[in-house]
XYZ file of N, CA, C and O in Angstrom:
600
model
N 84.764 84.513 22.887
C 84.138 83.396 22.215
C 84.944 82.148 22.408
O 84.734 81.256 22.144
N 85.909 81.828 22.808
C 86.765 80.680 22.775
C 88.146 81.198 22.530
O 88.325 82.362 22.274
N 89.115 80.321 22.647
C 90.485 80.785 22.488
C 90.811 80.999 21.024
O 90.139 80.491 20.143
N 91.845 81.776 20.781
C 92.293 82.028 19.421
C 93.509 81.156 19.154
O 94.431 81.108 19.955
N 93.483 80.459 18.032
C 94.592 79.588 17.667
C 95.493 80.297 16.671
O 95.036 81.061 15.840
N 96.784 79.982 16.750
C 97.741 80.447 15.753
C 98.049 79.270 14.832
O 97.717 78.123 15.149
N 98.712 79.547 13.734
C 99.097 78.476 12.821
C 100.025 77.492 13.528
O 99.953 76.290 13.302
N 100.885 77.996 14.421
C 101.788 77.099 15.163
C 101.001 76.135 16.051
O 101.337 74.956 16.154
N 99.942 76.640 16.707
C 99.088 75.770 17.538
C 98.479 74.665 16.676
O 98.447 73.498 17.064
N 97.988 75.042 15.512
C 97.330 74.082 14.627
C 98.343 73.093 14.059
O 98.054 71.906 13.935
N 99.544 73.569 13.756
C 100.606 72.686 13.269
C 100.941 71.646 14.346
O 101.084 70.463 14.062
N 101.034 72.100 15.602
C 101.319 71.183 16.715
C 100.228 70.128 16.850
O 100.504 68.951 17.057
N 98.961 70.554 16.716
C 97.843 69.602 16.804
C 97.956 68.528 15.726
O 97.688 67.361 15.978
N 98.321 68.930 14.520
C 98.496 67.964 13.426
C 99.636 67.007 13.744
O 99.504 65.788 13.593
N 100.770 67.553 14.184
C 101.947 66.720 14.444
C 101.700 65.746 15.598
O 102.167 64.615 15.561
N 100.946 66.189 16.616
C 100.613 65.294 17.734
C 99.883 64.052 17.234
O 99.938 63.003 17.842
N 99.179 64.200 16.131
C 98.388 63.097 15.580
C 99.070 62.472 14.369
O 98.434 61.842 13.542
N 100.378 62.680 14.248
C 101.200 62.091 13.187
C 100.771 62.513 11.771
O 100.795 61.711 10.839
N 100.372 63.745 11.606
C 100.053 64.271 10.273
C 100.940 65.474 10.011
O 101.291 66.210 10.922
N 101.281 65.661 8.748
C 102.123 66.788 8.370
C 101.263 68.004 8.053
O 100.128 67.879 7.607
N 101.853 69.169 8.264
C 101.217 70.412 7.848
C 101.636 70.643 6.404
O 102.695 71.203 6.139
N 100.857 70.116 5.470
C 101.178 70.310 4.052
C 100.859 71.763 3.677
O 100.083 72.435 4.359
N 101.444 72.237 2.592
C 101.126 73.613 2.155
C 99.621 73.805 1.917
O 99.068 74.854 2.244
N 98.963 72.764 1.378
C 97.522 72.874 1.121
C 96.738 72.998 2.430
O 95.830 73.816 2.541
N 97.081 72.162 3.415
C 96.377 72.224 4.706
C 96.626 73.571 5.380
O 95.714 74.153 5.964
N 97.857 74.049 5.284
C 98.169 75.342 5.888
C 97.354 76.447 5.221
O 96.815 77.319 5.897
N 97.251 76.389 3.898
C 96.494 77.403 3.165
C 95.016 77.354 3.547
O 94.391 78.396 3.778
N 94.458 76.141 3.649
C 93.050 75.992 4.033
C 92.839 76.513 5.459
O 91.896 77.262 5.728
N 93.723 76.145 6.366
C 93.597 76.622 7.752
C 93.719 78.138 7.834
O 93.021 78.778 8.626
N 94.592 78.707 7.005
C 94.772 80.160 7.038
C 93.465 80.876 6.695
O 93.173 81.940 7.254
N 92.679 80.292 5.800
C 91.380 80.880 5.450
C 90.529 81.032 6.713
O 89.894 82.065 6.931
N 90.519 79.995 7.557
C 89.723 80.047 8.784
C 90.286 81.048 9.780
O 89.530 81.742 10.464
N 91.618 81.149 9.848
C 92.230 82.128 10.749
C 91.957 83.548 10.264
O 91.823 84.465 11.064
N 91.840 83.714 8.945
C 91.562 85.032 8.366
C 90.082 85.409 8.460
O 89.715 86.554 8.209
N 89.227 84.442 8.763
C 87.775 84.672 8.844
C 87.244 84.142 10.182
O 86.446 83.207 10.205
N 87.702 84.728 11.298
C 87.290 84.196 12.612
C 85.778 84.275 12.806
O 85.140 85.247 12.402
N 85.225 83.217 13.390
C 83.795 83.202 13.678
C 82.926 82.867 12.480
O 81.714 82.770 12.607
N 83.532 82.687 11.303
C 82.749 82.359 10.103
C 82.573 80.856 10.005
O 83.440 80.085 10.399
N 81.457 80.445 9.447
C 81.151 79.034 9.232
C 81.234 78.809 7.731
O 80.341 79.202 6.993
N 82.327 78.207 7.286
C 82.617 78.128 5.857
C 82.429 76.715 5.325
O 82.865 75.747 5.944
N 81.809 76.619 4.159
C 81.678 75.333 3.465
C 82.928 75.117 2.617
O 83.735 76.034 2.420
N 83.072 73.907 2.089
C 84.197 73.622 1.189
C 84.154 74.572 -0.008
O 85.189 75.081 -0.445
N 82.962 74.834 -0.515
C 82.827 75.740 -1.660
C 83.247 77.158 -1.287
O 83.886 77.858 -2.075
N 82.865 77.600 -0.059
C 83.284 78.941 0.400
C 84.802 79.038 0.430
O 85.390 80.011 -0.037
N 85.450 78.012 1.003
C 86.911 78.001 1.100
C 87.517 78.020 -0.299
O 88.445 78.786 -0.585
N 86.984 77.193 -1.189
C 87.498 77.118 -2.566
C 87.348 78.465 -3.275
O 88.260 78.917 -3.987
N 86.207 79.136 -3.080
C 85.989 80.452 -3.694
C 87.009 81.476 -3.186
O 87.556 82.263 -3.965
N 87.278 81.454 -1.872
C 88.257 82.380 -1.291
C 89.640 82.091 -1.867
O 90.396 83.011 -2.206
N 89.978 80.803 -2.008
C 91.271 80.436 -2.587
C 91.392 80.951 -4.017
O 92.442 81.471 -4.413
N 90.320 80.802 -4.787
C 90.351 81.285 -6.177
C 90.523 82.800 -6.222
O 91.268 83.322 -7.049
N 89.820 83.520 -5.307
C 89.970 84.984 -5.247
C 91.416 85.357 -4.957
O 91.911 86.373 -5.436
N 92.090 84.525 -4.157
C 93.491 84.787 -3.798
C 94.453 84.212 -4.837
O 95.657 84.210 -4.614
N 93.915 83.708 -5.930
C 94.729 83.139 -7.010
C 95.563 81.950 -6.535
O 96.688 81.744 -6.975
N 94.996 81.157 -5.605
C 95.666 79.966 -5.105
C 95.043 78.768 -5.807
O 93.824 78.594 -5.791
N 95.878 77.944 -6.426
C 95.385 76.832 -7.228
C 95.341 75.540 -6.400
O 96.267 74.735 -6.441
N 94.270 75.395 -5.622
C 94.020 74.155 -4.888
C 92.641 73.679 -5.316
O 91.671 74.440 -5.248
N 92.568 72.438 -5.777
C 91.310 71.916 -6.286
C 90.282 71.686 -5.186
O 90.622 71.516 -4.009
N 89.030 71.661 -5.590
C 87.928 71.465 -4.643
C 88.048 70.126 -3.919
O 87.791 70.043 -2.718
N 88.486 69.076 -4.623
C 88.631 67.759 -3.979
C 89.672 67.817 -2.859
O 89.480 67.233 -1.782
N 90.763 68.553 -3.073
C 91.794 68.712 -2.042
C 91.241 69.493 -0.857
O 91.527 69.177 0.302
N 90.428 70.507 -1.134
C 89.796 71.278 -0.056
C 88.912 70.352 0.778
O 88.998 70.343 2.014
N 88.082 69.540 0.105
C 87.212 68.596 0.830
C 88.030 67.647 1.701
O 87.711 67.432 2.865
N 89.095 67.062 1.129
C 89.936 66.123 1.892
C 90.578 66.808 3.094
O 90.620 66.252 4.190
N 91.069 68.016 2.884
C 91.701 68.761 3.979
C 90.698 69.055 5.088
O 90.993 68.877 6.275
N 89.501 69.499 4.709
C 88.477 69.821 5.712
C 88.069 68.580 6.495
O 87.899 68.641 7.717
N 87.910 67.451 5.797
C 87.522 66.209 6.478
C 88.596 65.768 7.465
O 88.304 65.412 8.603
N 89.860 65.796 7.037
C 90.955 65.392 7.922
C 91.041 66.327 9.124
O 91.121 65.881 10.272
N 91.000 67.633 8.871
C 91.124 68.603 9.956
C 89.941 68.507 10.917
O 90.078 68.747 12.118
N 88.800 68.110 10.396
C 87.616 67.894 11.236
C 87.783 66.623 12.073
O 87.527 66.616 13.280
N 88.236 65.541 11.434
C 88.460 64.274 12.160
C 89.467 64.457 13.285
O 89.354 63.835 14.339
N 90.462 65.317 13.063
C 91.505 65.548 14.058
C 91.064 66.537 15.142
O 91.806 66.788 16.076
N 89.876 67.113 14.980
C 89.378 68.041 15.994
C 89.920 69.449 15.862
O 89.693 70.284 16.733
N 90.626 69.736 14.764
C 91.155 71.081 14.552
C 90.039 71.990 14.043
O 89.932 73.146 14.447
N 89.216 71.451 13.168
C 88.013 72.158 12.724
C 86.799 71.452 13.311
O 86.838 70.247 13.551
N 85.755 72.203 13.527
C 84.490 71.623 13.965
C 83.544 71.613 12.775
O 83.334 72.646 12.131
N 83.025 70.431 12.453
C 82.108 70.281 11.326
C 80.689 70.435 11.858
O 80.325 69.847 12.875
N 79.887 71.233 11.155
C 78.510 71.469 11.581
C 77.548 71.273 10.420
O 77.878 71.601 9.281
N 76.404 70.733 10.745
C 75.330 70.565 9.767
C 74.181 71.480 10.198
O 73.780 71.453 11.351
N 73.674 72.263 9.267
C 72.594 73.187 9.594
C 71.299 72.836 8.881
O 70.435 73.664 8.700
N 71.178 71.580 8.476
C 69.912 71.127 7.918
C 69.689 71.474 6.465
O 68.623 71.228 5.932
N 70.697 72.050 5.788
C 70.511 72.413 4.380
C 71.340 71.520 3.467
O 71.495 71.792 2.292
N 71.900 70.441 4.035
C 72.680 69.505 3.233
C 74.104 69.958 2.962
O 74.835 69.300 2.247
N 74.505 71.075 3.531
C 75.843 71.624 3.292
C 76.606 71.649 4.616
O 76.183 72.307 5.551
N 77.715 70.908 4.683
C 78.549 70.933 5.891
C 79.317 72.239 5.929
O 79.810 72.712 4.905
N 79.399 72.814 7.114
C 80.207 74.021 7.303
C 81.200 73.748 8.417
O 80.982 72.889 9.259
N 82.268 74.501 8.418
C 83.362 74.264 9.355
C 83.772 75.573 10.011
O 83.601 76.651 9.440
N 84.329 75.452 11.197
C 84.969 76.576 11.865
C 86.103 76.019 12.701
O 86.125 74.821 13.012
N 87.083 76.869 13.055
C 88.172 76.421 13.912
C 87.563 75.996 15.235
O 86.706 76.679 15.793
N 87.964 74.826 15.714
C 87.404 74.279 16.943
C 88.069 74.948 18.135
O 89.143 74.561 18.559
N 87.404 75.975 18.666
C 87.948 76.706 19.812
C 87.272 76.254 21.098
O 87.350 76.926 22.112
N 86.583 75.132 21.034
C 85.795 74.704 22.186
C 86.701 74.346 23.349
O 87.562 73.488 23.253
N 86.474 75.014 24.428
C 87.130 74.714 25.691
C 86.237 73.667 26.357
O 85.042 73.883 26.505
N 86.794 72.508 26.751
C 85.951 71.447 27.300
C 85.162 71.860 28.537
O 84.177 71.239 28.877
N 85.558 72.960 29.187
C 84.806 73.404 30.365
C 83.640 74.303 29.978
O 82.841 74.679 30.818
N 83.562 74.677 28.694
C 82.480 75.553 28.229
C 81.603 74.807 27.239
O 82.028 73.872 26.601
N 80.384 75.286 27.083
C 79.476 74.710 26.102
C 79.720 75.319 24.730
O 80.272 76.398 24.601
N 79.248 74.601 23.726
C 79.265 75.159 22.380
C 78.440 76.434 22.385
O 77.497 76.566 23.137
N 78.797 77.328 21.485
C 77.914 78.464 21.293
C 76.712 77.972 20.486
O 76.749 76.914 19.881
N 75.665 78.721 20.525
C 74.449 78.362 19.796
C 74.477 79.071 18.442
O 75.191 80.053 18.257
N 73.724 78.544 17.499
C 73.739 79.090 16.154
C 72.355 79.578 15.758
O 71.350 78.915 16.019
N 72.326 80.736 15.123
C 71.113 81.318 14.562
C 71.252 81.193 13.048
O 72.185 81.737 12.461
N 70.334 80.458 12.420
C 70.456 80.143 10.996
C 69.287 80.770 10.241
O 68.126 80.467 10.529
N 69.611 81.632 9.281
C 68.572 82.264 8.477
C 68.119 81.285 7.393
O 68.936 80.795 6.614
N 66.837 81.010 7.363
C 66.293 80.059 6.396
C 66.154 80.676 5.005
O 65.875 79.962 4.048
N 66.373 81.996 4.902
C 66.261 82.630 3.586
C 67.613 82.807 2.906
O 67.799 82.401 1.774
N 68.582 83.400 3.603
C 69.885 83.650 2.956
C 70.945 82.642 3.390
O 72.020 82.602 2.815
N 70.655 81.847 4.416
C 71.591 80.823 4.856
C 72.678 81.314 5.801
O 73.538 80.550 6.221
N 72.635 82.614 6.150
C 73.647 83.156 7.054
C 73.569 82.461 8.408
O 72.485 82.142 8.899
N 74.732 82.224 9.017
C 74.806 81.589 10.331
C 75.485 82.568 11.282
O 76.565 83.068 10.995
N 74.813 82.861 12.390
C 75.387 83.722 13.415
C 75.546 82.920 14.689
O 74.800 81.972 14.935
N 76.503 83.339 15.517
C 76.696 82.683 16.804
C 75.994 83.475 17.890
O 75.900 84.696 17.813
N 75.512 82.752 18.884
C 74.854 83.354 20.034
C 75.464 82.701 21.257
O 75.364 81.495 21.430
N 76.148 83.494 22.082
C 76.962 82.920 23.149
C 76.263 82.712 24.486
O 76.750 81.952 25.295
N 75.163 83.398 24.766
C 74.518 83.220 26.067
C 74.098 81.770 26.238
O 73.436 81.202 25.377
N 74.496 81.163 27.339
C 74.088 79.784 27.590
C 72.848 79.805 28.471
O 72.930 79.981 29.679
N 71.716 79.653 27.850
C 70.437 79.738 28.553
C 69.984 78.388 29.075
O 68.918 78.286 29.683
N 70.763 77.346 28.830
C 70.298 75.995 29.136
C 70.955 75.372 30.357
O 70.729 74.211 30.653
N 71.751 76.139 31.080
C 72.446 75.613 32.258
C 71.453 75.027 33.267
O 71.623 73.912 33.758
N 70.396 75.779 33.560
C 69.390 75.304 34.530
C 68.664 74.074 34.016
O 68.368 73.157 34.781
N 68.372 74.041 32.712
C 67.700 72.886 32.127
C 68.575 71.646 32.264
O 68.091 70.570 32.611
N 69.866 71.783 32.014
C 70.776 70.643 32.158
C 70.761 70.116 33.594
O 70.726 68.904 33.817
N 70.806 71.034 34.559
C 70.791 70.620 35.967
C 69.478 69.917 36.306
O 69.465 68.916 37.017
N 68.388 70.433 35.766
C 67.066 69.845 35.992
C 66.994 68.435 35.402
O 66.514 67.502 36.044
N 67.493 68.278 34.193
C 67.517 66.965 33.534
C 68.329 65.984 34.381
O 67.914 64.846 34.613
N 69.480 66.457 34.841
C 70.356 65.603 35.643
C 69.677 65.156 36.930
O 69.725 63.982 37.297
N 69.023 66.102 37.626
C 68.332 65.773 38.877
C 67.201 64.775 38.652
O 67.036 63.830 39.394
N 66.422 65.001 37.610
C 65.231 64.176 37.367
C 65.558 62.801 36.794
O 64.847 61.844 37.058
N 66.615 62.719 35.991
C 66.862 61.458 35.281
C 68.171 60.774 35.655
O 68.363 59.611 35.318
N 69.067 61.501 36.304
C 70.375 60.936 36.593
C 71.308 60.971 35.392
O 72.435 60.490 35.452
N 70.859 61.545 34.294
C 71.650 61.654 33.073
C 72.607 62.823 33.231
O 72.197 63.931 33.545
N 73.904 62.582 33.051
C 74.889 63.661 33.184
C 75.140 64.264 31.800
O 75.742 63.636 30.937
N 74.668 65.464 31.596
C 74.846 66.159 30.327
C 76.270 66.716 30.289
O 76.694 67.394 31.218
N 76.992 66.407 29.215
C 78.348 66.931 29.083
C 78.431 68.058 28.064
O 79.363 68.850 28.085
N 77.445 68.148 27.180
C 77.437 69.218 26.198
C 76.087 69.237 25.493
O 75.299 68.306 25.610
N 75.848 70.301 24.754
C 74.645 70.392 23.929
C 74.921 71.320 22.761
O 75.881 72.076 22.771
N 74.087 71.200 21.743
C 74.135 72.109 20.600
C 72.729 72.589 20.354
O 71.787 71.805 20.390
N 72.604 73.870 20.122
C 71.291 74.438 19.850
C 71.368 75.196 18.533
O 72.300 75.966 18.306
N 70.380 74.960 17.686
C 70.281 75.668 16.416
C 68.902 76.305 16.350
O 67.890 75.616 16.489
N 68.875 77.605 16.165
C 67.621 78.329 15.992
C 67.491 78.659 14.512
O 68.402 79.234 13.916
N 66.363 78.302 13.910
C 66.110 78.598 12.510
C 65.098 79.728 12.422
O 64.103 79.728 13.146
N 65.341 80.706 11.569
C 64.436 81.835 11.438
C 64.890 82.726 10.304
O 65.555 82.277 9.371
N 64.548 84.004 10.418
C 64.862 84.970 9.361
C 65.688 86.096 9.980
O 65.271 86.702 10.964
N 66.868 86.346 9.409
C 67.774 87.367 9.959
C 67.206 88.767 9.721
O 66.278 88.961 8.940
N 67.804 89.749 10.410
C 67.331 91.148 10.303
C 67.392 91.656 8.867
O 66.484 92.349 8.416
N 68.474 91.309 8.164
C 68.643 91.805 6.796
C 67.533 91.287 5.879
O 66.976 92.039 5.077
N 67.216 89.976 5.989
C 66.158 89.419 5.149
C 64.793 89.961 5.541
O 63.938 90.179 4.671
N 64.576 90.201 6.829
C 63.303 90.792 7.272
C 63.147 92.199 6.684
O 62.050 92.588 6.285
N 64.247 92.953 6.622
C 64.198 94.323 6.113
C 63.845 94.342 4.621
O 63.262 95.312 4.128
N 64.179 93.266 3.899
C 63.890 93.188 2.460
C 62.431 92.884 2.192
O 61.956 93.077 1.083
N 61.740 92.336 3.213
C 60.355 91.897 2.976
C 59.369 93.046 2.971
O 59.479 94.030 3.587
């Protein structure tokens, strides 16, 4: 799926941009390292922190997520439900983003890695002269679990 980052890699990314790895930022980042491939909202992160008996306020979580997103350490995603979600930004500039499958009933987000749009990008480029550098695809539907409940 993309490369795996360590806390040291993430600390280096922060320092390159003149930011410190505060204990709060480290704790928030650790949540993402402990939940690879998950798309977590600020509330999800805060809930996990509370389960771990870590006392970091929701406002601090929001600030940390915004900063880490601005710095490119986390990737911020919107799935049309008004709730921003984040994941560690493992995007290799030579690869496309993975695509997302979003359940409209339970809100679960899954990743889908097959890049089916390579030919379409080439076609667009040939026909219009537009050089596509990346794309994001979101499929909205009903996951297997929610279908099984119906």
